[in-house]
Amino acid sequence: MAIEEAAARLARGELVAFPTETVYGLGADASSGPAVAAIYRVKGRPADHPLIVHVADAAQAQWWGELGAQGLALAQAFWPGPLTLIVRRSAQAPGFACGGEPTVGLRCPAHPVALALLRAFARLGGHGVAAPSANRFGRVSPTRAAHVAADLAAHAAGALGLVLDGGPCEVGLESTIVDLSRGAPVLMRPGGVAADRIERVLGCPLLPRDAQAPRASGTLAAHYAPRTPVELVDGDALAARLAELAGQGRRAAAWCRHRPDAPGSAHWEQAEDDPALFARDLYDGLRRLDALGLDRILVERLPAGAAWDAVRDRLERAAATFAGSA
């Protein structure tokens, strides 16, 4: 059985890629220094950038750190699900996956394959699986098993033992991250659980990320980027920007809700009006457009409103990679 084989490989210190409801993760035994080091090597990830430890339930999470009343309330409300909690790391928990931080990010994923893998690994004595997205660092996250193979085959050098195929990811964006390590809860990254739902459970507002916040996965200014530069453009300025690029001899794609009146050489894909559907298609869409080999990907700026916060966050980080080099 694939799940049992994958759990055995994790117990032997190998890497296993597996689906979650958010994106595919590149997993290793979070308690094994060599296994976690292999994640950093295969991804090309900076050693001080923490990973998220995936656990089977809240009880297993507390081996890593004390959730406290707030953490337990959020775990009860949203686990299994796309919510990561950052808490103070316990004395017994190794820091291999924590990027040198005294804190640890913990999540219980909702995908049935991920949960089955975590439970099988726990039966073998495992305490949790460190699993960032299964792609090269800073690039577009994978939401299909084929994305994992395309991204990592050339870099794994035999280290990637198995890829579990669970189909397309249902949410399509990484988890919401909430820091509970410093008293007042802080929203570190928007994601699959909306901030207002979290605030209703906690009975208090989430504070914005500040300079004293611990380092956390996926919070760098430039991230989630395809190789083709991404620009965010207001809808009424798309046609003019496409014409400008065409005049420079540059080929571009427009990802927007309505076809722009643009040069015939421009490629157009229709964007979803619904934020959940847009989120589900975001990374797959960026990969499709990247594969066209064009010079620019223009994405229409998203509507206002909290429902779009997570998608907006990822697109702004994707576009920041190009803006920072321009």
Tab-separated table of N, CA, C and O in Angstrom, residues 68-172:
chain	number	residue	atom	x	y	z
A	68	GLY	N	-1.748	26.220	24.148
A	68	GLY	CA	-2.456	27.175	24.995
A	68	GLY	C	-3.935	27.204	24.650
A	68	GLY	O	-4.416	26.531	23.738
A	69	ALA	N	-4.675	28.016	25.394
A	69	ALA	CA	-6.126	28.079	25.207
A	69	ALA	C	-6.489	28.566	23.808
A	69	ALA	O	-7.406	28.042	23.166
A	70	GLN	N	-5.774	29.595	23.322
A	70	GLN	CA	-6.081	30.111	21.990
A	70	GLN	C	-5.783	29.086	20.902
A	70	GLN	O	-6.576	28.879	19.986
A	71	GLY	N	-4.634	28.433	21.005
A	71	GLY	CA	-4.266	27.446	20.006
A	71	GLY	C	-5.219	26.261	19.989
A	71	GLY	O	-5.601	25.764	18.922
A	72	LEU	N	-5.613	25.800	21.164
A	72	LEU	CA	-6.545	24.681	21.234
A	72	LEU	C	-7.906	25.064	20.654
A	72	LEU	O	-8.549	24.256	19.962
A	73	ALA	N	-8.340	26.294	20.900
A	73	ALA	CA	-9.615	26.747	20.345
A	73	ALA	C	-9.558	26.793	18.820
A	73	ALA	O	-10.500	26.365	18.133
A	74	LEU	N	-8.445	27.286	18.277
A	74	LEU	CA	-8.311	27.354	16.821
A	74	LEU	C	-8.157	25.967	16.220
A	74	LEU	O	-8.698	25.687	15.137
A	75	ALA	N	-7.427	25.093	16.895
A	75	ALA	CA	-7.278	23.731	16.400
A	75	ALA	C	-8.632	23.018	16.363
A	75	ALA	O	-8.953	22.308	15.403
A	76	GLN	N	-9.421	23.211	17.401
A	76	GLN	CA	-10.736	22.580	17.440
A	76	GLN	C	-11.635	23.120	16.332
A	76	GLN	O	-12.418	22.377	15.729
A	77	ALA	N	-11.510	24.398	16.025
A	77	ALA	CA	-12.376	25.012	15.027
A	77	ALA	C	-11.932	24.720	13.595
A	77	ALA	O	-12.783	24.555	12.707
A	78	PHE	N	-10.615	24.629	13.352
A	78	PHE	CA	-10.137	24.633	11.962
A	78	PHE	C	-9.235	23.463	11.573
A	78	PHE	O	-8.819	23.369	10.427
A	79	TRP	N	-8.885	22.596	12.512
A	79	TRP	CA	-8.092	21.412	12.169
A	79	TRP	C	-8.996	20.194	12.092
A	79	TRP	O	-9.892	20.052	12.923
A	80	PRO	N	-8.785	19.303	11.147
A	80	PRO	CA	-7.845	19.436	10.036
A	80	PRO	C	-8.279	20.572	9.101
A	80	PRO	O	-9.470	20.742	8.855
A	81	GLY	N	-7.293	21.295	8.580
A	81	GLY	CA	-7.611	22.402	7.692
A	81	GLY	C	-6.427	23.294	7.432
A	81	GLY	O	-5.342	23.105	7.993
A	82	PRO	N	-6.613	24.330	6.595
A	82	PRO	CA	-5.513	25.168	6.133
A	82	PRO	C	-5.129	26.295	7.085
A	82	PRO	O	-5.151	27.475	6.728
A	83	LEU	N	-4.798	25.933	8.327
A	83	LEU	CA	-4.381	26.912	9.325
A	83	LEU	C	-3.115	26.427	10.014
A	83	LEU	O	-3.079	25.311	10.546
A	84	THR	N	-2.073	27.262	10.004
A	84	THR	CA	-0.814	26.972	10.706
A	84	THR	C	-0.718	27.859	11.936
A	84	THR	O	-0.955	29.070	11.865
A	85	LEU	N	-0.365	27.251	13.057
A	85	LEU	CA	-0.196	27.972	14.320
A	85	LEU	C	1.281	28.004	14.686
A	85	LEU	O	1.941	26.963	14.705
A	86	ILE	N	1.796	29.189	14.977
A	86	ILE	CA	3.172	29.327	15.454
A	86	ILE	C	3.139	29.474	16.966
A	86	ILE	O	2.485	30.371	17.500
A	87	VAL	N	3.834	28.544	17.648
A	87	VAL	CA	3.859	28.544	19.113
A	87	VAL	C	5.298	28.380	19.584
A	87	VAL	O	6.197	28.044	18.803
A	88	ARG	N	5.520	28.609	20.854
A	88	ARG	CA	6.848	28.393	21.426
A	88	ARG	C	7.184	26.904	21.383
A	88	ARG	O	6.374	26.060	21.744
A	89	ARG	N	8.390	26.589	20.933
A	89	ARG	CA	8.804	25.196	20.813
A	89	ARG	C	9.084	24.607	22.187
A	89	ARG	O	9.663	25.274	23.055
A	90	SER	N	8.674	23.358	22.399
A	90	SER	CA	8.902	22.691	23.674
A	90	SER	C	10.365	22.287	23.811
A	90	SER	O	11.101	22.193	22.825
A	91	ALA	N	10.781	22.000	25.050
A	91	ALA	CA	12.176	21.635	25.312
A	91	ALA	C	12.557	20.326	24.647
A	91	ALA	O	13.711	20.124	24.247
A	92	GLN	N	11.611	19.409	24.459
A	92	GLN	CA	11.929	18.112	23.876
A	92	GLN	C	11.952	18.127	22.355
A	92	GLN	O	12.487	17.214	21.725
A	93	ALA	N	11.376	19.156	21.753
A	93	ALA	CA	11.242	19.194	20.295
A	93	ALA	C	12.521	19.708	19.652
A	93	ALA	O	12.990	20.805	19.976
A	94	PRO	N	13.105	18.957	18.712
A	94	PRO	CA	14.319	19.421	18.044
A	94	PRO	C	14.020	20.599	17.129
A	94	PRO	O	12.902	20.763	16.636
A	95	GLY	N	15.031	21.418	16.899
A	95	GLY	CA	14.832	22.631	16.107
A	95	GLY	C	15.245	22.513	14.657
A	95	GLY	O	15.367	23.524	13.974
A	96	PHE	N	15.442	21.278	14.152
A	96	PHE	CA	15.931	21.104	12.780
A	96	PHE	C	15.066	21.837	11.761
A	96	PHE	O	15.575	22.407	10.803
A	97	ALA	N	13.745	21.790	11.963
A	97	ALA	CA	12.820	22.351	10.975
A	97	ALA	C	12.440	23.795	11.269
A	97	ALA	O	11.600	24.352	10.572
A	98	CYS	N	13.056	24.402	12.278
A	98	CYS	CA	12.582	25.697	12.778
A	98	CYS	C	13.444	26.882	12.362
A	98	CYS	O	13.217	28.005	12.832
A	99	GLY	N	14.447	26.649	11.535
A	99	GLY	CA	15.259	27.755	11.041
A	99	GLY	C	15.949	28.553	12.127
A	99	GLY	O	16.175	29.749	11.968
A	100	GLY	N	16.278	27.909	13.251
A	100	GLY	CA	16.941	28.607	14.349
A	100	GLY	C	16.020	29.380	15.250
A	100	GLY	O	16.482	30.030	16.205
A	101	GLU	N	14.713	29.321	15.015
A	101	GLU	CA	13.744	30.052	15.840
A	101	GLU	C	13.391	29.241	17.093
A	101	GLU	O	13.393	28.004	17.062
A	102	PRO	N	13.047	29.924	18.189
A	102	PRO	CA	12.551	29.208	19.376
A	102	PRO	C	11.088	28.802	19.244
A	102	PRO	O	10.497	28.272	20.180
A	103	THR	N	10.501	29.080	18.096
A	103	THR	CA	9.102	28.762	17.825
A	103	THR	C	9.025	27.657	16.779
A	103	THR	O	10.008	27.324	16.117
A	104	VAL	N	7.818	27.124	16.603
A	104	VAL	CA	7.584	26.109	15.577
A	104	VAL	C	6.208	26.345	14.972
A	104	VAL	O	5.255	26.700	15.683
A	105	GLY	N	6.103	26.173	13.644
A	105	GLY	CA	4.825	26.256	12.947
A	105	GLY	C	4.208	24.877	12.836
A	105	GLY	O	4.864	23.923	12.404
A	106	LEU	N	2.935	24.743	13.230
A	106	LEU	CA	2.261	23.452	13.276
A	106	LEU	C	0.948	23.503	12.508
A	106	LEU	O	0.207	24.485	12.590
A	107	ARG	N	0.679	22.409	11.774
A	107	ARG	CA	-0.567	22.344	11.015
A	107	ARG	C	-1.030	20.902	10.911
A	107	ARG	O	-0.219	19.984	10.786
A	108	CYS	N	-2.337	20.719	10.942
A	108	CYS	CA	-2.957	19.421	10.679
A	108	CYS	C	-3.733	19.541	9.374
A	108	CYS	O	-4.774	20.210	9.333
A	109	PRO	N	-3.242	18.943	8.277
A	109	PRO	CA	-3.883	19.125	6.970
A	109	PRO	C	-5.170	18.323	6.839
A	109	PRO	O	-5.375	17.316	7.523
A	110	ALA	N	-6.045	18.765	5.934
A	110	ALA	CA	-7.348	18.136	5.779
A	110	ALA	C	-7.386	17.086	4.680
A	110	ALA	O	-8.353	16.322	4.607
A	111	HIS	N	-6.390	17.032	3.811
A	111	HIS	CA	-6.440	16.073	2.705
A	111	HIS	C	-6.396	14.646	3.258
A	111	HIS	O	-5.563	14.331	4.113
A	112	PRO	N	-7.261	13.743	2.776
A	112	PRO	CA	-7.280	12.378	3.320
A	112	PRO	C	-5.967	11.629	3.137
A	112	PRO	O	-5.595	10.819	3.998
A	113	VAL	N	-5.253	11.876	2.038
A	113	VAL	CA	-3.967	11.210	1.831
A	113	VAL	C	-2.946	11.717	2.850
A	113	VAL	O	-2.199	10.932	3.445
A	114	ALA	N	-2.907	13.021	3.062
A	114	ALA	CA	-1.974	13.591	4.041
A	114	ALA	C	-2.257	13.065	5.441
A	114	ALA	O	-1.345	12.679	6.184
A	115	LEU	N	-3.534	13.047	5.833
A	115	LEU	CA	-3.886	12.561	7.168
A	115	LEU	C	-3.536	11.083	7.333
A	115	LEU	O	-3.018	10.665	8.377
A	116	ALA	N	-3.807	10.289	6.309
A	116	ALA	CA	-3.470	8.865	6.384
A	116	ALA	C	-1.968	8.668	6.519
A	116	ALA	O	-1.509	7.800	7.285
A	117	LEU	N	-1.189	9.473	5.803
A	117	LEU	CA	0.269	9.374	5.890
A	117	LEU	C	0.756	9.754	7.282
A	117	LEU	O	1.607	9.066	7.874
A	118	LEU	N	0.239	10.837	7.839
A	118	LEU	CA	0.664	11.279	9.159
A	118	LEU	C	0.314	10.252	10.236
A	118	LEU	O	1.096	10.002	11.162
A	119	ARG	N	-0.849	9.640	10.108
A	119	ARG	CA	-1.250	8.636	11.091
A	119	ARG	C	-0.403	7.369	10.964
A	119	ARG	O	-0.014	6.766	11.973
A	120	ALA	N	-0.103	6.991	9.719
A	120	ALA	CA	0.753	5.820	9.514
A	120	ALA	C	2.159	6.081	10.046
A	120	ALA	O	2.785	5.194	10.643
A	121	PHE	N	2.664	7.288	9.846
A	121	PHE	CA	3.993	7.642	10.347
A	121	PHE	C	4.002	7.663	11.881
A	121	PHE	O	4.976	7.231	12.521
A	122	ALA	N	2.911	8.146	12.479
A	122	ALA	CA	2.812	8.151	13.941
A	122	ALA	C	2.843	6.731	14.495
A	122	ALA	O	3.425	6.480	15.561
A	123	ARG	N	2.214	5.798	13.788
A	123	ARG	CA	2.233	4.405	14.249
A	123	ARG	C	3.645	3.818	14.241
A	123	ARG	O	3.948	2.874	14.982
A	124	LEU	N	4.516	4.385	13.427
A	124	LEU	CA	5.912	3.949	13.378
A	124	LEU	C	6.789	4.724	14.360
A	124	LEU	O	8.008	4.566	14.366
A	125	GLY	N	6.165	5.578	15.168
A	125	GLY	CA	6.904	6.339	16.164
A	125	GLY	C	7.230	7.757	15.762
A	125	GLY	O	7.899	8.472	16.517
A	126	GLY	N	6.770	8.200	14.599
A	126	GLY	CA	7.043	9.561	14.139
A	126	GLY	C	6.241	10.600	14.897
A	126	GLY	O	5.093	10.347	15.307
A	127	HIS	N	6.829	11.766	15.096
A	127	HIS	CA	6.156	12.848	15.824
A	127	HIS	C	5.575	13.919	14.905
A	127	HIS	O	4.782	14.756	15.358
A	128	GLY	N	5.962	13.924	13.650
A	128	GLY	CA	5.465	14.936	12.728
A	128	GLY	C	6.313	14.972	11.475
A	128	GLY	O	7.442	14.474	11.446
A	129	VAL	N	5.760	15.555	10.419
A	129	VAL	CA	6.424	15.619	9.126
A	129	VAL	C	6.636	17.079	8.740
A	129	VAL	O	5.669	17.836	8.593
A	130	ALA	N	7.892	17.475	8.605
A	130	ALA	CA	8.207	18.812	8.098
A	130	ALA	C	7.931	18.813	6.597
A	130	ALA	O	8.388	17.926	5.878
A	131	ALA	N	7.168	19.798	6.123
A	131	ALA	CA	6.775	19.757	4.712
A	131	ALA	C	6.500	21.145	4.160
A	131	ALA	O	5.378	21.652	4.261
A	132	PRO	N	7.514	21.774	3.558
A	132	PRO	CA	7.251	22.977	2.770
A	132	PRO	C	6.666	22.572	1.429
A	132	PRO	O	6.528	21.375	1.136
A	133	SER	N	6.315	23.527	0.594
A	133	SER	CA	5.801	23.195	-0.732
A	133	SER	C	6.868	22.460	-1.543
A	133	SER	O	8.065	22.736	-1.427
A	134	ALA	N	6.425	21.519	-2.362
A	134	ALA	CA	7.341	20.622	-3.076
A	134	ALA	C	7.781	21.226	-4.406
A	134	ALA	O	7.503	20.698	-5.484
A	135	ASN	N	8.489	22.337	-4.308
A	135	ASN	CA	9.002	23.033	-5.486
A	135	ASN	C	10.317	23.705	-5.106
A	135	ASN	O	10.665	23.779	-3.928
A	136	ARG	N	11.031	24.209	-6.074
A	136	ARG	CA	12.237	24.966	-5.786
A	136	ARG	C	11.865	26.250	-5.046
A	136	ARG	O	10.818	26.860	-5.298
A	137	PHE	N	12.722	26.670	-4.152
A	137	PHE	CA	12.433	27.802	-3.280
A	137	PHE	C	12.146	29.068	-4.086
A	137	PHE	O	12.868	29.421	-5.028
A	138	GLY	N	11.067	29.761	-3.700
A	138	GLY	CA	10.699	31.024	-4.317
A	138	GLY	C	9.859	30.897	-5.555
A	138	GLY	O	9.339	31.900	-6.051
A	139	ARG	N	9.712	29.679	-6.089
A	139	ARG	CA	8.966	29.483	-7.327
A	139	ARG	C	7.500	29.159	-7.036
A	139	ARG	O	7.070	29.100	-5.883
A	140	VAL	N	6.750	28.908	-8.106
A	140	VAL	CA	5.317	28.666	-7.993
A	140	VAL	C	5.061	27.337	-7.281
A	140	VAL	O	5.646	26.311	-7.625
A	141	SER	N	4.194	27.361	-6.291
A	141	SER	CA	3.891	26.161	-5.524
A	141	SER	C	3.168	25.127	-6.388
A	141	SER	O	2.445	25.473	-7.320
A	142	PRO	N	3.346	23.827	-6.071
A	142	PRO	CA	2.707	22.774	-6.860
A	142	PRO	C	1.329	22.412	-6.332
A	142	PRO	O	1.140	22.224	-5.127
A	143	THR	N	0.362	22.284	-7.222
A	143	THR	CA	-0.977	21.863	-6.822
A	143	THR	C	-1.387	20.571	-7.512
A	143	THR	O	-2.530	20.128	-7.367
A	144	ARG	N	-0.461	19.960	-8.241
A	144	ARG	CA	-0.661	18.649	-8.870
A	144	ARG	C	0.629	17.851	-8.727
A	144	ARG	O	1.720	18.432	-8.666
A	145	ALA	N	0.498	16.535	-8.736
A	145	ALA	CA	1.681	15.682	-8.616
A	145	ALA	C	2.657	15.930	-9.766
A	145	ALA	O	3.874	15.883	-9.575
A	146	ALA	N	2.143	16.206	-10.954
A	146	ALA	CA	3.015	16.456	-12.104
A	146	ALA	C	3.888	17.682	-11.888
A	146	ALA	O	5.018	17.744	-12.390
A	147	HIS	N	3.393	18.676	-11.145
A	147	HIS	CA	4.191	19.867	-10.852
A	147	HIS	C	5.418	19.500	-10.025
A	147	HIS	O	6.500	20.064	-10.206
A	148	VAL	N	5.246	18.573	-9.089
A	148	VAL	CA	6.349	18.168	-8.217
A	148	VAL	C	7.471	17.562	-9.043
A	148	VAL	O	8.647	17.933	-8.909
A	149	ALA	N	7.115	16.630	-9.902
A	149	ALA	CA	8.124	15.978	-10.734
A	149	ALA	C	8.820	16.980	-11.635
A	149	ALA	O	10.045	16.948	-11.808
A	150	ALA	N	8.054	17.906	-12.210
A	150	ALA	CA	8.634	18.901	-13.111
A	150	ALA	C	9.613	19.813	-12.386
A	150	ALA	O	10.637	20.216	-12.949
A	151	ASP	N	9.331	20.129	-11.132
A	151	ASP	CA	10.155	21.074	-10.389
A	151	ASP	C	11.399	20.442	-9.765
A	151	ASP	O	12.459	21.062	-9.714
A	152	LEU	N	11.256	19.217	-9.269
A	152	LEU	CA	12.293	18.674	-8.393
A	152	LEU	C	13.120	17.537	-8.992
A	152	LEU	O	14.152	17.182	-8.427
A	153	ALA	N	12.685	16.975	-10.114
A	153	ALA	CA	13.389	15.809	-10.651
A	153	ALA	C	14.866	16.085	-10.885
A	153	ALA	O	15.731	15.250	-10.612
A	154	ALA	N	15.172	17.271	-11.391
A	154	ALA	CA	16.563	17.589	-11.722
A	154	ALA	C	17.401	17.919	-10.495
A	154	ALA	O	18.631	17.967	-10.579
A	155	HIS	N	16.760	18.148	-9.350
A	155	HIS	CA	17.489	18.600	-8.162
A	155	HIS	C	17.518	17.561	-7.042
A	155	HIS	O	18.325	17.671	-6.120
A	156	ALA	N	16.622	16.564	-7.115
A	156	ALA	CA	16.511	15.615	-6.008
A	156	ALA	C	17.677	14.636	-5.961
A	156	ALA	O	18.044	14.172	-4.884
A	157	ALA	N	18.264	14.314	-7.119
A	157	ALA	CA	19.418	13.400	-7.177
A	157	ALA	C	19.170	12.129	-6.369
A	157	ALA	O	20.009	11.693	-5.595
A	158	GLY	N	17.968	11.554	-6.544
A	158	GLY	CA	17.632	10.321	-5.859
A	158	GLY	C	17.103	10.498	-4.457
A	158	GLY	O	16.671	9.527	-3.833
A	159	ALA	N	17.104	11.723	-3.929
A	159	ALA	CA	16.662	11.938	-2.546
A	159	ALA	C	15.146	11.853	-2.396
A	159	ALA	O	14.642	11.565	-1.323
A	160	LEU	N	14.399	12.128	-3.483
A	160	LEU	CA	12.942	12.086	-3.415
A	160	LEU	C	12.490	10.656	-3.658
A	160	LEU	O	12.501	10.161	-4.781
A	161	GLY	N	12.085	9.973	-2.586
A	161	GLY	CA	11.790	8.557	-2.685
A	161	GLY	C	10.447	8.235	-3.313
A	161	GLY	O	10.298	7.218	-3.977
A	162	LEU	N	9.447	9.101	-3.119
A	162	LEU	CA	8.092	8.753	-3.537
A	162	LEU	C	7.260	10.019	-3.656
A	162	LEU	O	7.422	10.961	-2.874
A	163	VAL	N	6.375	10.042	-4.657
A	163	VAL	CA	5.398	11.121	-4.799
A	163	VAL	C	4.010	10.495	-4.737
A	163	VAL	O	3.643	9.683	-5.596
A	164	LEU	N	3.239	10.841	-3.714
A	164	LEU	CA	1.864	10.366	-3.601
A	164	LEU	C	0.950	11.292	-4.401
A	164	LEU	O	0.949	12.511	-4.187
A	165	ASP	N	0.186	10.731	-5.316
A	165	ASP	CA	-0.699	11.524	-6.173
A	165	ASP	C	-2.101	11.524	-5.582
A	165	ASP	O	-2.770	10.491	-5.539
A	166	GLY	N	-2.535	12.685	-5.124
A	166	GLY	CA	-3.879	12.818	-4.564
A	166	GLY	C	-4.779	13.697	-5.399
A	166	GLY	O	-5.802	14.181	-4.916
A	167	GLY	N	-4.391	13.917	-6.671
A	167	GLY	CA	-5.183	14.780	-7.538
A	167	GLY	C	-4.923	16.251	-7.282
A	167	GLY	O	-4.069	16.617	-6.467
A	168	PRO	N	-5.654	17.141	-7.972
A	168	PRO	CA	-5.472	18.587	-7.774
A	168	PRO	C	-5.846	19.006	-6.361
A	168	PRO	O	-6.772	18.464	-5.763
A	169	CYS	N	-5.114	19.978	-5.823
A	169	CYS	CA	-5.392	20.478	-4.474
A	169	CYS	C	-6.684	21.289	-4.463
A	169	CYS	O	-6.921	22.115	-5.350
A	170	GLU	N	-7.499	21.078	-3.450
A	170	GLU	CA	-8.822	21.700	-3.397
A	170	GLU	C	-8.761	23.190	-3.105
A	170	GLU	O	-9.500	23.984	-3.698
A	171	VAL	N	-7.895	23.603	-2.177
A	171	VAL	CA	-7.791	25.026	-1.821
A	171	VAL	C	-6.863	25.749	-2.790
A	171	VAL	O	-7.191	26.809	-3.324
A	172	GLY	N	-5.679	25.197	-3.019
A	172	GLY	CA	-4.776	25.737	-4.030
A	172	GLY	C	-3.844	26.828	-3.565
A	172	GLY	O	-2.959	27.236	-4.311
